[in-house]
Amino acid sequence: MSKPTLTINGMTVEFQPGQTILEVARAAGIYTIPTLCHLKDTTATGSCRMCMVEVERARTLLPACATVAAAGMVIHTESPRIDASRRMVLELLLASGNHNCLVCEANGVCELQALAYRYQVATPDFAYPPDHPYYLEDNKNLIRRDLSKCIMCGRCVRACNEKQVNQAISIGYRGAHNKIVTRADITYSDSDCVFCGQCVQDCPVGALLELKAMGQGRPWETHKVRTTCPYCGVGCQLLLHVRAGKIIKVTGVEGAAPNKGRLCVKGRFGYDFIYSPERLTTPLVRDKKGGELREASWDEALDLVAAKLKETIAKHGPDSVAGVSCARSINEDSYQMQKLFRAVIGTNNIDHCART
Amino acid sequence: MTNSFADFAKAKMFFVIGSNMTEAHPVAATFLKNAVMNGAQLIVSDPRRTKLAEFAKVHVPIKVGSDVAYLNGLMHVLIKEDLYDRDYVERCCTGFEALKAKVMEYPPERVAPIAGISEEMLIDVARRLAAVKPAMLIYTLGITEHTCGVNNVMSCANLQMLLGNVGFECGGVNPLRGQNNVQGACDMGALPNVFPGYQKVEDPAARAKFEAAWGVKLPEKNGLMMPQMMDGLVDGKVKFFYVFGENLANTEPDIRHVEHCLESAEFMVCHDIFPTETTRFADVIFPAAAWSEDDGTFASSERRVNRVRKVSQAPGQAKPNWWIFKELAKRFGQEWASNSGQEIWDNEVSHLAPSLVGIRYSRIEGDGLQWPVPDLEHPGTCTLHKDGCFTCGQGKFAAIDWTPPAEVPDAEYPVVLSTGRRLTQYHSRTQTGRCLGLNDILGEETADISPQDAARLGIAHNELIKVRSRRGEVKVKARVTQEVPEGMVWMAFHFREACANWLTNAVFDPVSQTAEYKACAVQIEKI
């Protein structure tokens, strides 16, 4: 059976039954339908109304992200009517909060800012934010929640409930009082939040932020390096945001195996130990048992260890030497250590913590 | 893992045993929860009512250390009710008759009191498992950290073979590994009986291969496993101890005993990135480059070799670990050619380990590859023993008897202590303890006890209590929670002062030498 077709911007394209107009458009190479509330792999809510498109013979504009494609539809993704609608939505969103980009951490990656630029919506014609203070909380030195920048897209809700399934975030209250809440509107810290930070990664604006990254650098000043998480055995793929040789933020690599952009609290926030002032920075030698450690050069420390190894092997044989490798360090380190033990020292007394 | 994490979101049935996945492998757990939200069935067998158990169709609160009896009981029901995969068993497996004879000794009426569950629940779980195919079995250290750990693992394999679930997407036997590169350290031959790629050191052909590659004569007999090394330090067989990146003085069972072993070393060398409880015993400490300060690879639970990349300079004079080993070899007159992680992998590892031949740095720039990868065009292996064609020929059933933990509660020490990890901290906190924010979430150890025990002993939530075993005692805050069943206390090993390993029992599985971290006897005392 042939696939159903529809027409989009004059092109006739096939689609899979059940696909949304947004999915059909993107599959057809049309990436210009703007979205804010849309979050891949989660339920479409159609709440932000940015992705409105014209479908001929439809009474109103329709949200592309939440409208299932139908055979024979004739769709236009750009038109003066659509532009006017999107511009109005942007004006309303910009008027709804404290969208001052000057010191916002999201400046440069903010999806609202990008759309305001695209549609050249400078200053809302409506009132400025109300003068009562917006809700702002800093949680555990990890996550800032600044609802003055929240556009109620609900992506954090779906990130928490549909991706990570931690079920900590929801939408509270009714109508104009709508608000993102954790439990019965308490702080992240006091709620069921486990600080995976998925909500921060999926927030399109600056309402949810990594506190450790604040003031550390602008998005365009960082370069991104893919690597593998150093904690459990899942092997999540991390994107390190690096500025001047220093990691300032970690996010998940979207689409990568196995984690598809998701991280946990350790993977996302457990990176700054490497900059601790307590790091060991020089070889240390203890001249006698129970004595103090003193600094030594690499040559002195390496020569000492080699000499002691030779002495032990000569006196007691190679099997009097034993070693454990590290299950946290790279493969290449473990390879070298077992090679040292087998090929140089001459013993198979090499193990690591896999068994304990 | 025989299977892949990608299966988690697609599977229709999960049997999770001894795995607190939402805390120890949180991201993997998200995909499992996604599947459950989409209608997959989840059976969680765990003494504790973990977060994951809240998502389960059935939570089976088996008693600590009853796993073999429980799994034999499930297989008893499957065979008795003819619910097992007869065709798969005949076609792909050997040893069925012996298995059958053994599990027939485990009828529900015998298993129920051992496992602390009802006969009905056991029968219900067996029927559920047989009703959905394939089912994915997932386990973690709740299975392995017992004196019968190897038997527990083999019982998991027995169950999955009996159900005909090994060798298929969304099936298999899937241990989730605790450390980022514990799989890799095994793959690299940091084990006393195998070279890289699991080639046996006692096999003359394997030795000849590595002797040719390394240009030396190699030792013929297996070496010591870690607990044997520790004993060797005390009895004098081991004089020189080399500890690379492990904090044994916190992470091994019975800290007092471990520290006695470490004190007994004639000479001890450590590589580390921080001073630790273990480096206190070292004669020489080498400062090492940390994660993100060196280029290399990790191998994950799903056998995927992933790239790790350098973005920061190691502080001061700290050096990559591979460089330190190379420099020591040089002082014995061996000049090793490889001079970077990539050269070590591309020029040595991938040539020596048959399952890694097809993996080169150039092929794992993006997503890594899952071994075995036998050649440079091979796409990697998502599922082992495909379609029940076992790598070793046929799947071997093992007839196994249940044995209780080495130390069980008695009148003096009436409570079971079981241990594990918590979400926000990692092991002995040398790393997570130095990350801003993580200590704000979890800043101290607790002893998790049931409301029943708390009421009986008059202990309030957050009250300081004493937990004592035959090895030692700790003062720790009580966390009164319904996660824990009556008669059990659960603790982690993240914080030195109240570390569970002051209490744990240094007894080991006779084959794997894995310690029984999951079961010992303690008493709880109100202060």
Short mmCIF file of C-alpha atoms in Angstrom, two decimals, chain A residues 93-286:
data_model
loop_
_atom_site.label_atom_id
_atom_site.label_comp_id
_atom_site.label_asym_id
_atom_site.label_seq_id
_atom_site.Cartn_x
_atom_site.Cartn_y
_atom_site.Cartn_z
CA LEU A 93 5.87 36.02 26.01
CA LEU A 94 8.35 38.88 26.21
CA ALA A 95 5.83 40.96 28.13
CA SER A 96 5.14 38.18 30.57
CA GLY A 97 8.42 38.30 32.41
CA ASN A 98 11.81 39.77 33.03
CA HIS A 99 13.42 39.06 29.67
CA ASN A 100 16.49 41.20 30.01
CA CYS A 101 19.24 39.56 28.02
CA LEU A 102 22.14 41.72 29.22
CA VAL A 103 23.20 39.59 32.17
CA CYS A 104 21.18 36.48 31.43
CA GLU A 105 23.19 33.25 31.39
CA ALA A 106 21.07 31.99 28.51
CA ASN A 107 22.11 34.88 26.27
CA GLY A 108 23.21 33.29 23.02
CA VAL A 109 21.47 29.97 23.54
CA CYS A 110 18.04 31.30 24.54
CA GLU A 111 15.39 30.11 22.12
CA LEU A 112 13.09 33.02 22.95
CA GLN A 113 15.87 35.48 22.23
CA ALA A 114 16.60 33.75 18.93
CA LEU A 115 12.98 34.01 17.87
CA ALA A 116 12.70 37.62 18.98
CA TYR A 117 15.68 38.32 16.73
CA ARG A 118 14.25 36.33 13.84
CA TYR A 119 10.93 38.11 14.01
CA GLN A 120 12.47 41.42 15.07
CA VAL A 121 10.26 41.80 18.11
CA ALA A 122 12.19 44.34 20.14
CA THR A 123 10.13 45.66 22.96
CA PRO A 124 6.67 44.42 23.76
CA ASP A 125 3.93 46.93 23.12
CA PHE A 126 2.33 45.71 26.34
CA ALA A 127 3.12 46.49 29.94
CA TYR A 128 6.50 45.69 31.43
CA PRO A 129 6.70 42.92 34.04
CA PRO A 130 4.59 43.56 37.12
CA ASP A 131 6.42 45.20 39.97
CA HIS A 132 5.85 42.43 42.49
CA PRO A 133 8.94 40.26 42.89
CA TYR A 134 9.17 37.09 40.89
CA TYR A 135 9.97 33.83 42.51
CA LEU A 136 13.70 33.01 42.54
CA GLU A 137 15.42 30.20 44.38
CA ASP A 138 18.96 28.82 44.48
CA ASN A 139 19.11 25.13 45.30
CA LYS A 140 22.06 23.25 46.80
CA ASN A 141 24.57 25.37 44.90
CA LEU A 142 23.41 23.52 41.80
CA ILE A 143 20.20 24.82 40.25
CA ARG A 144 18.75 28.32 40.07
CA ARG A 145 15.06 28.61 39.35
CA ASP A 146 14.08 32.12 38.24
CA LEU A 147 10.41 32.18 37.35
CA SER A 148 10.67 35.76 36.10
CA LYS A 149 12.11 34.24 32.93
CA CYS A 150 9.74 31.28 32.76
CA ILE A 151 7.56 31.18 29.64
CA MET A 152 5.39 28.29 30.88
CA CYS A 153 6.37 26.09 27.97
CA GLY A 154 6.24 23.05 30.27
CA ARG A 155 9.41 21.46 28.90
CA CYS A 156 10.82 21.03 32.41
CA VAL A 157 7.64 19.22 33.41
CA ARG A 158 7.96 16.77 30.56
CA ALA A 159 11.74 16.41 30.99
CA CYS A 160 11.15 15.43 34.61
CA ASN A 161 8.10 13.22 34.10
CA GLU A 162 8.51 11.75 30.65
CA LYS A 163 12.27 11.54 30.18
CA GLN A 164 13.79 11.00 33.61
CA VAL A 165 10.51 9.90 35.23
CA ASN A 166 11.46 11.50 38.53
CA GLN A 167 7.96 12.93 38.82
CA ALA A 168 9.04 15.98 40.78
CA ILE A 169 7.86 18.89 38.60
CA SER A 170 4.35 19.78 37.51
CA ILE A 171 2.17 22.73 36.58
CA GLY A 172 0.26 24.20 39.47
CA TYR A 173 -2.65 26.60 39.91
CA ARG A 174 -5.15 27.67 37.28
CA GLY A 175 -5.47 30.15 34.46
CA ALA A 176 -3.40 33.29 34.83
CA HIS A 177 -1.95 31.92 38.06
CA ASN A 178 -0.40 28.96 36.23
CA LYS A 179 3.05 28.27 37.58
CA ILE A 180 5.71 25.55 37.43
CA VAL A 181 5.77 23.85 40.83
CA THR A 182 7.56 21.08 42.64
CA ARG A 183 5.22 19.14 44.91
CA ALA A 184 2.79 21.55 46.54
CA ASP A 185 4.77 24.56 45.36
CA ILE A 186 7.89 24.12 47.51
CA THR A 187 11.55 24.51 46.55
CA TYR A 188 13.50 22.00 44.49
CA SER A 189 15.61 21.35 47.58
CA ASP A 190 12.63 20.35 49.71
CA SER A 191 10.81 18.42 47.00
CA ASP A 192 11.30 15.00 45.40
CA CYS A 193 13.82 16.53 43.00
CA VAL A 194 16.95 14.38 42.62
CA PHE A 195 18.94 17.10 40.84
CA CYS A 196 19.47 15.25 37.58
CA GLY A 197 19.24 18.68 35.93
CA GLN A 198 17.32 17.43 32.92
CA CYS A 199 14.92 20.36 33.38
CA VAL A 200 17.83 22.77 33.15
CA GLN A 201 19.13 21.15 29.99
CA ASP A 202 15.70 21.28 28.36
CA CYS A 203 14.71 24.80 29.47
CA PRO A 204 14.65 27.00 26.33
CA VAL A 205 15.25 30.22 28.25
CA GLY A 206 17.12 31.32 31.36
CA ALA A 207 14.55 30.22 33.93
CA LEU A 208 16.53 27.17 35.02
CA LEU A 209 20.28 27.49 35.29
CA GLU A 210 23.34 25.65 36.54
CA LEU A 211 24.52 27.77 39.47
CA LYS A 212 28.12 26.60 39.15
CA ALA A 213 28.26 27.92 35.58
CA MET A 214 26.91 31.37 36.37
CA GLY A 215 29.30 34.16 35.48
CA GLN A 216 31.89 31.67 34.25
CA GLY A 217 31.57 32.51 30.58
CA ARG A 218 29.24 33.17 27.70
CA PRO A 219 28.10 30.29 25.49
CA TRP A 220 30.07 31.59 22.56
CA GLU A 221 33.24 31.76 24.64
CA THR A 222 33.19 28.03 25.32
CA HIS A 223 34.10 25.13 23.12
CA LYS A 224 32.32 21.82 23.54
CA VAL A 225 34.14 18.53 23.92
CA ARG A 226 32.42 15.16 23.97
CA THR A 227 33.62 12.69 26.58
CA THR A 228 32.44 9.81 28.77
CA CYS A 229 31.16 10.20 32.33
CA PRO A 230 33.63 9.11 35.03
CA TYR A 231 31.11 7.60 37.48
CA CYS A 232 28.96 4.50 37.00
CA GLY A 233 29.15 1.86 34.28
CA VAL A 234 26.41 3.20 32.01
CA GLY A 235 28.89 5.24 29.97
CA CYS A 236 26.84 8.40 29.49
CA GLN A 237 28.15 10.77 26.88
CA LEU A 238 28.88 14.24 28.25
CA LEU A 239 29.43 17.51 26.50
CA LEU A 240 32.01 19.47 28.42
CA HIS A 241 31.61 23.23 28.05
CA VAL A 242 35.19 24.44 28.29
CA ARG A 243 36.44 27.97 28.67
CA ALA A 244 40.16 28.71 28.87
CA GLY A 245 41.01 25.07 29.59
CA LYS A 246 38.43 24.79 32.36
CA ILE A 247 35.14 22.89 32.42
CA ILE A 248 32.42 25.36 33.37
CA LYS A 249 29.36 23.25 32.62
CA VAL A 250 28.36 19.74 31.58
CA THR A 251 25.38 18.73 29.46
CA GLY A 252 24.30 15.42 27.93
CA VAL A 253 25.08 14.72 24.27
CA GLU A 254 21.69 14.74 22.52
CA GLY A 255 21.04 11.63 20.46
CA ALA A 256 24.17 9.83 21.63
CA ALA A 257 24.24 6.20 22.76
CA PRO A 258 23.43 5.19 25.37
CA ASN A 259 22.06 8.19 27.27
CA LYS A 260 20.33 10.23 24.53
CA GLY A 261 21.25 13.47 26.24
CA ARG A 262 20.21 12.41 29.73
CA LEU A 263 22.49 12.65 32.76
CA CYS A 264 22.21 12.14 36.51
CA VAL A 265 23.28 14.44 39.32
CA LYS A 266 26.84 13.08 39.41
CA GLY A 267 27.36 13.16 35.66
CA ARG A 268 26.05 16.69 35.35
CA PHE A 269 27.42 18.30 38.48
CA GLY A 270 30.29 16.04 39.61
CA TYR A 271 33.08 17.51 37.48
CA ASP A 272 34.79 20.19 39.56
CA PHE A 273 36.78 17.85 41.83
CA ILE A 274 39.60 18.08 39.30
CA TYR A 275 40.09 21.74 40.21
CA SER A 276 40.27 21.10 43.95
CA PRO A 277 43.24 22.73 45.70
CA GLU A 278 43.77 19.42 47.48
CA ARG A 279 45.02 17.71 44.32
CA LEU A 280 48.33 15.91 44.52
CA THR A 281 50.73 17.93 42.41
CA THR A 282 54.16 16.48 43.04
CA PRO A 283 55.62 13.04 43.78
CA LEU A 284 55.81 12.36 47.52
CA VAL A 285 58.24 10.11 49.35
CA ARG A 286 58.22 8.83 52.92
#
